[in-house]
CSV table of C-alpha atoms in Angstrom, one decimal:
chain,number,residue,atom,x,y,z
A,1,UNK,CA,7.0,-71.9,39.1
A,2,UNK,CA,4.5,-69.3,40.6
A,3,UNK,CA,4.0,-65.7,39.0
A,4,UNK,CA,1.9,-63.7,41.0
A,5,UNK,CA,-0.9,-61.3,40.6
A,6,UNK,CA,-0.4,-58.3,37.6
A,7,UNK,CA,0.1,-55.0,38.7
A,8,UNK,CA,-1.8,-52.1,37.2
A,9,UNK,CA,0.1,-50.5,34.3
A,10,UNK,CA,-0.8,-46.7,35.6
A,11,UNK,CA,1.6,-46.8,37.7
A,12,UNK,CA,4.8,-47.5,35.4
A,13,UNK,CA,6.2,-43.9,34.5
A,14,UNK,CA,9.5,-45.7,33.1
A,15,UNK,CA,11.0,-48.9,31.6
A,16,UNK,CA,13.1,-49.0,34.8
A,17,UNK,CA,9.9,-49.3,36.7
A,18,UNK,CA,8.7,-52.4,34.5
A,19,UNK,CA,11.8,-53.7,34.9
A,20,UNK,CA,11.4,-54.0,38.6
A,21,UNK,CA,8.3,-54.9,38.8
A,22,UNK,CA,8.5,-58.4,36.0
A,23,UNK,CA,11.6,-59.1,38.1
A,24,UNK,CA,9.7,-58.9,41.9
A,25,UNK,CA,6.8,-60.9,39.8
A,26,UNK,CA,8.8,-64.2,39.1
A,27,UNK,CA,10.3,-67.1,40.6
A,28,UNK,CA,13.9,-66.1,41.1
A,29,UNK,CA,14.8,-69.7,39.2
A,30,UNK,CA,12.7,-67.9,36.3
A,31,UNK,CA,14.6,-64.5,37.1
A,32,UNK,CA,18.0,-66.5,36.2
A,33,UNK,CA,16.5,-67.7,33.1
A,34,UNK,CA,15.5,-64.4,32.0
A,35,UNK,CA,18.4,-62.1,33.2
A,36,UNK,CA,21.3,-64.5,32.1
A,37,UNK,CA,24.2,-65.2,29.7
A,38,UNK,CA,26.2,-67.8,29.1
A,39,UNK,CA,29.6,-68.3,30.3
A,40,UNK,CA,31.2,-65.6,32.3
A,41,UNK,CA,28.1,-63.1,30.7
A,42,UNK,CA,30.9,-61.2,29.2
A,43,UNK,CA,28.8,-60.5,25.8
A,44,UNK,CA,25.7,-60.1,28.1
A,45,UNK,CA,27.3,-57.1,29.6
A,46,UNK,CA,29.3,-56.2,26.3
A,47,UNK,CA,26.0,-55.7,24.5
A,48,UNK,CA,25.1,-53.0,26.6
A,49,UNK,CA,28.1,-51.5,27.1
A,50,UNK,CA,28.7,-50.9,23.6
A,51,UNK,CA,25.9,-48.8,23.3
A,52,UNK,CA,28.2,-45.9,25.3
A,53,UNK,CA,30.8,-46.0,22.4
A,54,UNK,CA,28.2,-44.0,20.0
A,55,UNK,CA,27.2,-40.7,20.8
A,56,UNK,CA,24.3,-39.4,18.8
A,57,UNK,CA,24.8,-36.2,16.6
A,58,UNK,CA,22.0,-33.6,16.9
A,59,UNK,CA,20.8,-31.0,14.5
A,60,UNK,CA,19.0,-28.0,16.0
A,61,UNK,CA,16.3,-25.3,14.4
A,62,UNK,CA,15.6,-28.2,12.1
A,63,UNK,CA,12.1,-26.4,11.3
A,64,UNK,CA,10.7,-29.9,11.0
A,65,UNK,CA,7.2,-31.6,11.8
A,66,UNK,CA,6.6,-34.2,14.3
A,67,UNK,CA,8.5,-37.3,14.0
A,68,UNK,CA,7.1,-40.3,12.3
A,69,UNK,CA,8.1,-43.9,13.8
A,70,UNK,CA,6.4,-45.8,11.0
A,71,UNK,CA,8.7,-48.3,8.7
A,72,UNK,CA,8.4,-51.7,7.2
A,73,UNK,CA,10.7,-55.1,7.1
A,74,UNK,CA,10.3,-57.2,4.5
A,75,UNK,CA,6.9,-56.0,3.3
A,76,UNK,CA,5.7,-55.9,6.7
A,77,UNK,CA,4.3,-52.3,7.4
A,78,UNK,CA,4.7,-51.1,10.8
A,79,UNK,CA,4.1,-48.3,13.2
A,80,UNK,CA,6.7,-48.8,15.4
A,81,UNK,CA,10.0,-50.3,14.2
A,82,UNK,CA,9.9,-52.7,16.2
A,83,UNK,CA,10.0,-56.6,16.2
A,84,UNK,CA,9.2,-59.0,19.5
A,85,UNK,CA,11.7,-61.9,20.0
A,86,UNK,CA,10.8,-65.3,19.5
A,87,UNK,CA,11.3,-66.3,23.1
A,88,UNK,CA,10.0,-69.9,23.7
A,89,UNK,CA,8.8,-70.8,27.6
A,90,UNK,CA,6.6,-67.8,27.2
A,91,UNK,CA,4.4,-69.3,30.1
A,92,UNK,CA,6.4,-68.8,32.9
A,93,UNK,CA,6.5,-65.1,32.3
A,94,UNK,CA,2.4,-64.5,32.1
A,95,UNK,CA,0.2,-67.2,31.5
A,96,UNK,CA,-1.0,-66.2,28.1
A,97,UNK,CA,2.4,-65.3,26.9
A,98,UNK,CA,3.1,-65.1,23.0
A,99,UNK,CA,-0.5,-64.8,22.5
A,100,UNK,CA,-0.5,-61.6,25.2
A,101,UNK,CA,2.6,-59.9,23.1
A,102,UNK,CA,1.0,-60.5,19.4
A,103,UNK,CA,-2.2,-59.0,20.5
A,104,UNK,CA,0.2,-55.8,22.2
A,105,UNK,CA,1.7,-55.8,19.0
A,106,UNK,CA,-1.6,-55.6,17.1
A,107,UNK,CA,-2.5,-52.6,18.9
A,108,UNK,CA,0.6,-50.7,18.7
A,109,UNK,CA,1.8,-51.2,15.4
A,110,UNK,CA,4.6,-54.0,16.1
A,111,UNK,CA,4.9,-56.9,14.8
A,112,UNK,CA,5.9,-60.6,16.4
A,113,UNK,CA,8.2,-63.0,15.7
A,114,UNK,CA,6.3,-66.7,16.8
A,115,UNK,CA,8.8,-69.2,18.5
A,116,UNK,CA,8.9,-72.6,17.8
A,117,UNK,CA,9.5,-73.9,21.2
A,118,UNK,CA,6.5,-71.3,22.9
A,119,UNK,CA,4.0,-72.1,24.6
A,120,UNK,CA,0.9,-71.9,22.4
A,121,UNK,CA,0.7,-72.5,18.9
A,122,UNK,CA,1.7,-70.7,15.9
A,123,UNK,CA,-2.2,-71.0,15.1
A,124,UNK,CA,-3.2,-69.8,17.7
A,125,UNK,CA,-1.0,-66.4,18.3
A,126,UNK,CA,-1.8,-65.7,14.4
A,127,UNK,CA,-5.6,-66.2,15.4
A,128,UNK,CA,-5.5,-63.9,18.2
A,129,UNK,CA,-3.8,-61.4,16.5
A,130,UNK,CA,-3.7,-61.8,12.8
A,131,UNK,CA,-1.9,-58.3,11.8
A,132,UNK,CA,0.9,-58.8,13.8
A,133,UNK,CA,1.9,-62.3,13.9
A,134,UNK,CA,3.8,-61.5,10.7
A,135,UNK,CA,6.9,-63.5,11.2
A,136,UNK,CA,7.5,-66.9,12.1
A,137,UNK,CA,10.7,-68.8,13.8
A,138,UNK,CA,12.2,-72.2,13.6
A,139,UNK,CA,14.9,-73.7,14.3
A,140,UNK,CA,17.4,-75.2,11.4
A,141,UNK,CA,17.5,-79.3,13.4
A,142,UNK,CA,15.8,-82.3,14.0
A,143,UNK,CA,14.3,-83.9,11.1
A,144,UNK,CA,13.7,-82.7,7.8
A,145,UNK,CA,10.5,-83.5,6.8
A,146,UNK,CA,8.8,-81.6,10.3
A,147,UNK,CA,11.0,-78.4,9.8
A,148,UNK,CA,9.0,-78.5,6.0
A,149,UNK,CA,5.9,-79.5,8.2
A,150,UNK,CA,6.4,-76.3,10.3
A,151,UNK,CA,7.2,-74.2,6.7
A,152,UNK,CA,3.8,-75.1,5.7
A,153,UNK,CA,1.9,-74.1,9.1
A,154,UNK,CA,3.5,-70.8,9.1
A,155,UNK,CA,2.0,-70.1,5.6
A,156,UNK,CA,-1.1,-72.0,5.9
A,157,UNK,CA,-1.4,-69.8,9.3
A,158,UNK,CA,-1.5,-66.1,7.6
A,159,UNK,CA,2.4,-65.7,8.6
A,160,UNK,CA,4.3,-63.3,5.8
A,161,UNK,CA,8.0,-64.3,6.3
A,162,UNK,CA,10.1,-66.4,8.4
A,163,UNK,CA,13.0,-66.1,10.9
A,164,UNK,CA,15.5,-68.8,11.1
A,165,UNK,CA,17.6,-69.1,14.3
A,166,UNK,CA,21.0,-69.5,13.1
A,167,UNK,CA,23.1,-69.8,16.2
A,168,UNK,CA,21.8,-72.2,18.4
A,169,UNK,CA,22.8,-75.9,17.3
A,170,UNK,CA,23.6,-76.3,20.8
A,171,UNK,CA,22.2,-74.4,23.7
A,172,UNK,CA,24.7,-72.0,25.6
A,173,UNK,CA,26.5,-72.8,28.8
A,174,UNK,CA,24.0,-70.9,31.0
A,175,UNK,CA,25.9,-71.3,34.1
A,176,UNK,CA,22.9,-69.4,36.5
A,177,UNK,CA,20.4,-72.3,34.9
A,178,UNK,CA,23.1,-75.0,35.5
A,179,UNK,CA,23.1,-73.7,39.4
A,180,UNK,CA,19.8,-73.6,39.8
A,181,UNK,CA,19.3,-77.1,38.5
A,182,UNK,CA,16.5,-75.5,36.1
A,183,UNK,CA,15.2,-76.3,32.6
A,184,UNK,CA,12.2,-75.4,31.3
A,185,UNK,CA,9.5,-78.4,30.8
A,186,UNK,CA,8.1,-80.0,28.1
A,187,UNK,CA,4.9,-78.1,28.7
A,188,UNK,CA,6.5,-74.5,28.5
A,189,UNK,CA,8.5,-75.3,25.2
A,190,UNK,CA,6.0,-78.0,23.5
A,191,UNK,CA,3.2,-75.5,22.5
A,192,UNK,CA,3.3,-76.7,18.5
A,193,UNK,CA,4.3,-80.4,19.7
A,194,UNK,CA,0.9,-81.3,22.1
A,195,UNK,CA,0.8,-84.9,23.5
A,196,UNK,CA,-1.0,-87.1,20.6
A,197,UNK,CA,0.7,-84.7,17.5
A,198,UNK,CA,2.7,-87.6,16.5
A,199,UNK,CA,5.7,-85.5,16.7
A,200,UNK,CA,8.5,-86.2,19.9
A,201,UNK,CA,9.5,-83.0,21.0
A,202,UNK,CA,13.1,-84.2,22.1
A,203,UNK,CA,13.6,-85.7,18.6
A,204,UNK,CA,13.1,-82.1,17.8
A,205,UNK,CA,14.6,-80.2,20.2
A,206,UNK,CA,17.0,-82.8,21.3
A,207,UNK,CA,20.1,-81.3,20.1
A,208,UNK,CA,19.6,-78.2,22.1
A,209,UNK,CA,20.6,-80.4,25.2
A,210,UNK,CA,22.9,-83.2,23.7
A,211,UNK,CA,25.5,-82.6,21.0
A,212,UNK,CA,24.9,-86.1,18.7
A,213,UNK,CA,24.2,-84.7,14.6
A,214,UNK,CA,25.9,-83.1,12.7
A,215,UNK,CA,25.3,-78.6,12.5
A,216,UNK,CA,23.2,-77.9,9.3
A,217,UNK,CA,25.3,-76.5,6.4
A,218,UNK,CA,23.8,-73.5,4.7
A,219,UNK,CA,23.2,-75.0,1.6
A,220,UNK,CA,21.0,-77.4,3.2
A,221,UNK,CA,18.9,-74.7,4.8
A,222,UNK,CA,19.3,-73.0,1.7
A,223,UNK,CA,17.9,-75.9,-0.2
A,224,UNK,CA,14.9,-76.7,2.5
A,225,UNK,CA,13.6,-72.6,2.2
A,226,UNK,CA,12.7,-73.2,-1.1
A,227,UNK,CA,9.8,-75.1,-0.1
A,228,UNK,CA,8.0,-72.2,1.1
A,229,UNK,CA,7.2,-69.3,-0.8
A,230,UNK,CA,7.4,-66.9,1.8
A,231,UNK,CA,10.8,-64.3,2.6
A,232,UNK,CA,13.3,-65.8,5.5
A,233,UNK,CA,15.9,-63.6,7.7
A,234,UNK,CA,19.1,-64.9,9.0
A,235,UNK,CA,19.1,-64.9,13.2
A,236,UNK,CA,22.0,-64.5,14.8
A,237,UNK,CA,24.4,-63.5,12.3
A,238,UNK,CA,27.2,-61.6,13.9
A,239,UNK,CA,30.1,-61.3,11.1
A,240,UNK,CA,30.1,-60.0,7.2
A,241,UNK,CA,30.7,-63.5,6.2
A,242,UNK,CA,27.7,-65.1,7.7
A,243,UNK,CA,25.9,-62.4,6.9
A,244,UNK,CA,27.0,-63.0,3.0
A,245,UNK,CA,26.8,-66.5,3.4
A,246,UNK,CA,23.1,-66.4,4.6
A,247,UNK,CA,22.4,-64.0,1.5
A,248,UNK,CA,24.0,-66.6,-1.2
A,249,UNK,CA,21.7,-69.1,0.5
A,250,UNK,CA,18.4,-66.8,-0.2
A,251,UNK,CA,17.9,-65.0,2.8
A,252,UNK,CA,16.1,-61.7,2.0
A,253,UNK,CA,17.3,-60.1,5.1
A,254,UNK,CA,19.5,-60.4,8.5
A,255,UNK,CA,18.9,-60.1,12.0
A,256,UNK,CA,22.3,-59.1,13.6
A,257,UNK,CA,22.1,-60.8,17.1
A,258,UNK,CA,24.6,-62.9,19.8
A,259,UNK,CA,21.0,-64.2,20.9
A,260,UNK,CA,21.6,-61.0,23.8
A,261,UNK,CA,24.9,-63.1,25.0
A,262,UNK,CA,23.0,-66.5,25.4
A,263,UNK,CA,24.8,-68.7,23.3
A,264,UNK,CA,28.6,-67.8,22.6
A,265,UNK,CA,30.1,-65.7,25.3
A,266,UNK,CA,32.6,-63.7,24.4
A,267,UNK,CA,31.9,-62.6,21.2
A,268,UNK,CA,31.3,-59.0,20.0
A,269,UNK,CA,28.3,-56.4,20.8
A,270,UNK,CA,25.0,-56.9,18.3
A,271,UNK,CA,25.5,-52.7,17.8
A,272,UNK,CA,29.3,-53.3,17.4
A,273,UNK,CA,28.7,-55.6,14.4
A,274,UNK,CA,25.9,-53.8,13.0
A,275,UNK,CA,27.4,-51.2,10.6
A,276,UNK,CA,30.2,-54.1,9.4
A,277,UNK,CA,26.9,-56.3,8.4
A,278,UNK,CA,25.5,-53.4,6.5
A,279,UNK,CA,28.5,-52.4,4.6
A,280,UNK,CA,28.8,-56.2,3.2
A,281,UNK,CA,25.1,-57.1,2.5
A,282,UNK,CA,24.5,-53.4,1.6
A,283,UNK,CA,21.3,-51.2,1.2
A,284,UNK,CA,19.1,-53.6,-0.4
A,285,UNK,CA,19.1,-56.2,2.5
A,286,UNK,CA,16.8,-56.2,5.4
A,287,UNK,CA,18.5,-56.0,8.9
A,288,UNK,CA,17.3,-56.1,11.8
A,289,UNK,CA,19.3,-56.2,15.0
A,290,UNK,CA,18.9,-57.3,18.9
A,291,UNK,CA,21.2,-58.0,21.9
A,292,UNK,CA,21.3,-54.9,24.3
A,293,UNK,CA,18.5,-52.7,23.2
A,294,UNK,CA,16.6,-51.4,26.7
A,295,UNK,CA,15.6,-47.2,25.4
A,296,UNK,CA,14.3,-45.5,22.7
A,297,UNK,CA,17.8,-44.2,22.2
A,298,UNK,CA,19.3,-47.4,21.9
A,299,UNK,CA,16.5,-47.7,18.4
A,300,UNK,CA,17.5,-44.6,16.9
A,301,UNK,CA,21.4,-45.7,17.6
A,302,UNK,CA,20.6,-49.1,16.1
A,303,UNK,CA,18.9,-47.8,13.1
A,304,UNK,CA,21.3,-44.8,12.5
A,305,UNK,CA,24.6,-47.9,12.3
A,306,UNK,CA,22.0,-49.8,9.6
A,307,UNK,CA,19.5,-51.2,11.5
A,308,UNK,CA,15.9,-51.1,9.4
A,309,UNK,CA,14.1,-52.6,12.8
A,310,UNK,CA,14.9,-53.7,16.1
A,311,UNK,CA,13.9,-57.3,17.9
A,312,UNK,CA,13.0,-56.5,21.4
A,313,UNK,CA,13.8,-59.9,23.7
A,314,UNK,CA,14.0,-59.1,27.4
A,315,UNK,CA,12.3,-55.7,27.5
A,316,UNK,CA,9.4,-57.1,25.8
A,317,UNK,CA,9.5,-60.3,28.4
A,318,UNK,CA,9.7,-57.4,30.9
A,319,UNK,CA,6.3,-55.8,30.3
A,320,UNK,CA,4.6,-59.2,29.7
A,321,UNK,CA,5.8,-60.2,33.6
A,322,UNK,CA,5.2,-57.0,34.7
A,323,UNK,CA,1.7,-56.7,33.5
A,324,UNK,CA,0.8,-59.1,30.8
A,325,UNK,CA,-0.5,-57.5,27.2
A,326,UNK,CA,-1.1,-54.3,29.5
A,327,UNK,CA,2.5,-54.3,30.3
A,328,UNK,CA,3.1,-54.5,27.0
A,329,UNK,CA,1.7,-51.6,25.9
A,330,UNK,CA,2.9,-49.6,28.5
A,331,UNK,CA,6.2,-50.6,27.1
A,332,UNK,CA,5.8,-49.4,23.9
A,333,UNK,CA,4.2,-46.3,24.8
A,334,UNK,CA,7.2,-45.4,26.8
A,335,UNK,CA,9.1,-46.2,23.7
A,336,UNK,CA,7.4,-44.6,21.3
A,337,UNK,CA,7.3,-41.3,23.4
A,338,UNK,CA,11.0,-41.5,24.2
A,339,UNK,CA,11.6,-42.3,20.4
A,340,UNK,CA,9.6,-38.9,19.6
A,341,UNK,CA,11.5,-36.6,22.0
A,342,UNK,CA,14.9,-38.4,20.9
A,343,UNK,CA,14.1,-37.5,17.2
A,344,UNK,CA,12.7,-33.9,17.6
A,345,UNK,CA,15.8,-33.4,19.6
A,346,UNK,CA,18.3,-35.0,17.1
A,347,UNK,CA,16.6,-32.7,14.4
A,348,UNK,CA,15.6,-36.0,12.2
A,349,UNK,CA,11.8,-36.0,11.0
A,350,UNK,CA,11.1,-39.7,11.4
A,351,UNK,CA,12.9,-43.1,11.5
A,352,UNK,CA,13.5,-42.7,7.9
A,353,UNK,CA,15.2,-39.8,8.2
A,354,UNK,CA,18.2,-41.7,10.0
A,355,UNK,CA,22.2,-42.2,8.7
A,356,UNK,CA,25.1,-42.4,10.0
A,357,UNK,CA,25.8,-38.3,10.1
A,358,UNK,CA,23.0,-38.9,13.2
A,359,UNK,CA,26.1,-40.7,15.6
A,360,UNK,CA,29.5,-40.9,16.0
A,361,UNK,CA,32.2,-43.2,17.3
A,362,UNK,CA,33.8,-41.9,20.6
A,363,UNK,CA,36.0,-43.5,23.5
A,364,UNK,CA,34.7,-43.9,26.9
């Protein structure tokens, strides 16, 4: 799969623009890959239109200062409250991928999730970029004693927390890839399993592809967190009772997600489950939510339902195709400046600042 040459970021005025350009970047195989859902897409297209449902409330004359954006998640301070996915194959969108996004992160106050199945290293994204590769992912399958292996990297790597990918015992029936005869190779996915690591990557990652073990209970998860004395998050937790069920098992927080309609199609919007979540785990858990976001207004709706951070997935993949860590940034300075002008106009002073009283439920 080819990408070719960036384009400068001076020219991007809007996320739209990005948008277009990651997309004229890749292979269209790699465009499928990136743009689809499983099944019909139903959920793909739910988690966006869900976001028309809540209409933000504004407050005017609110005699307040200029808005701040800075937050934290799970004693993770950050300047933007915002996340990056831990999408694996990260090399067919730019060739430094993960690497590209921690160091974007780093200089605009984000923070990364690390994948798993990526492309380079955990070590090496936490080298390049040791401030924001705060969070690391893996996924709960294969054998026991390398997902304890991969515990112990994360913490001997500098990583603060981890995120635990909940829904995907099985990959999704991704009908584009299944047309386009396309899966991503070893070498895109194997980043932390290198020829000679004494680790086989399909042993690992095997039941993504073929359905032969049994799906991991919680209390086994549960049981296998303990060996790491670092806070874990839930992924892909999309009703109260996983939610609760995640929290019984020591999960200090809860990233609301249908993996942005990968994985189980037909299930509900990510921003549609969010305030249920919330009102079972309540106040003291941290949530974070993806599936849908593409604005600044889509955060501040996101945060407003219960949201204490968002995960951005395909709209961060779009500014790394677009223009690699330059893309990047140009995404989040579009964010951050939409974010702004969304507050001052809502009449909030900062992400803090935001409740429920900031949207309301309406029909279309």
């Amino acid at each position: 799969m080819t990408i070719t040459e960036p384009l400068t970021t001076t020219q991007f005025n809007t996320l739209d623009e990005i948008h277009e350009a990651a997309l004229a970047r890749l292979d269209p195989a790699v465009r499928d890959f990136l743009e689809g859902g499983a099944g019909e897409e139903l959920t793909l297209g739910r988690n966006r239109g869900a976001f028309e449902h809540w209409a933000l409330q504004p407050r005017v004359m609110s005699g307040l200062e200029s808005p701040s954006l800075a937050t934290s998640f799970l004693g993770v301070d950050l300047g933007l409250p915002i996340l990056t996915a831990p999408f694996g194959a990260d090399r067919l969108f730019d060739p430094e991928g993960q690497v590209a996004v921690a160091r974007a992160n780093a200089l605009m106050g984000a923070a990364s999730i690390a994948p798993e199945a990526g492309s380079h290293p955990i070590e090496e994204i936490a080298a390049a970029a040791p401030a924001a590769a705060a969070f690391g992912q893996l996924h709960p399958m294969g054998p026991e004693e390398n997902f304890v292996r991969m515990l112990k990297r994360f913490e001997d790597a500098g990583y603060r927390g981890i995120c635990v990918t909940c829904d995907c015992p099985t990959g999704g029936w991704r009908e584009r890839n299944l047309h386009n005869r396309f899966e991503p190779g070893i070498d895109v996915v194997g980043g932390n399993y290198p020829p000679g690591s004494g680790v086989d990557v399909d042993e690992i990652f095997g039941q993504l592809f073929d359905i032969d073990a049994p799906v991991w209970p919680w209390s086994k998860l549960g049981d296998l967190m303990t060996n790491v004395p670092l806070p874990w998050f839930a992924k892909g937790i999309i009703t109260p009772e996983d939610a609760l069920a995640a929290v019984e098992a020591g999960a200090s927080g809860i990233l609301v997600s249908n993996h942005g309609g990968r994985q189980l199609d037909g299930v509900m919007a990510s921003i549609d489950a969010l305030p249920l979540i919330r009102d079972a785990v309540g106040p003291e858990v941290g949530i974070a939510i993806d599936s849908g976001i593409r604005r600044g207004s889509d955060i501040v709706t996101a945060i407003a339902l219960g949201a204490d951070v968002v995960v951005l997935g395909r709209l961060a993949v779009y500014g790394l195709a677009a223009a690699g860590e330059a893309g990047m940034v140009r995404t989040y300075e579009l964010l951050r400046d939409e974010l702004r002008t969304v507050l001052t106009l809502l009449g909030r002073g900062g992400i803090a600042d935001l409740d429920r009283r900031a949207v309301t439920r309406i029909e279309r």
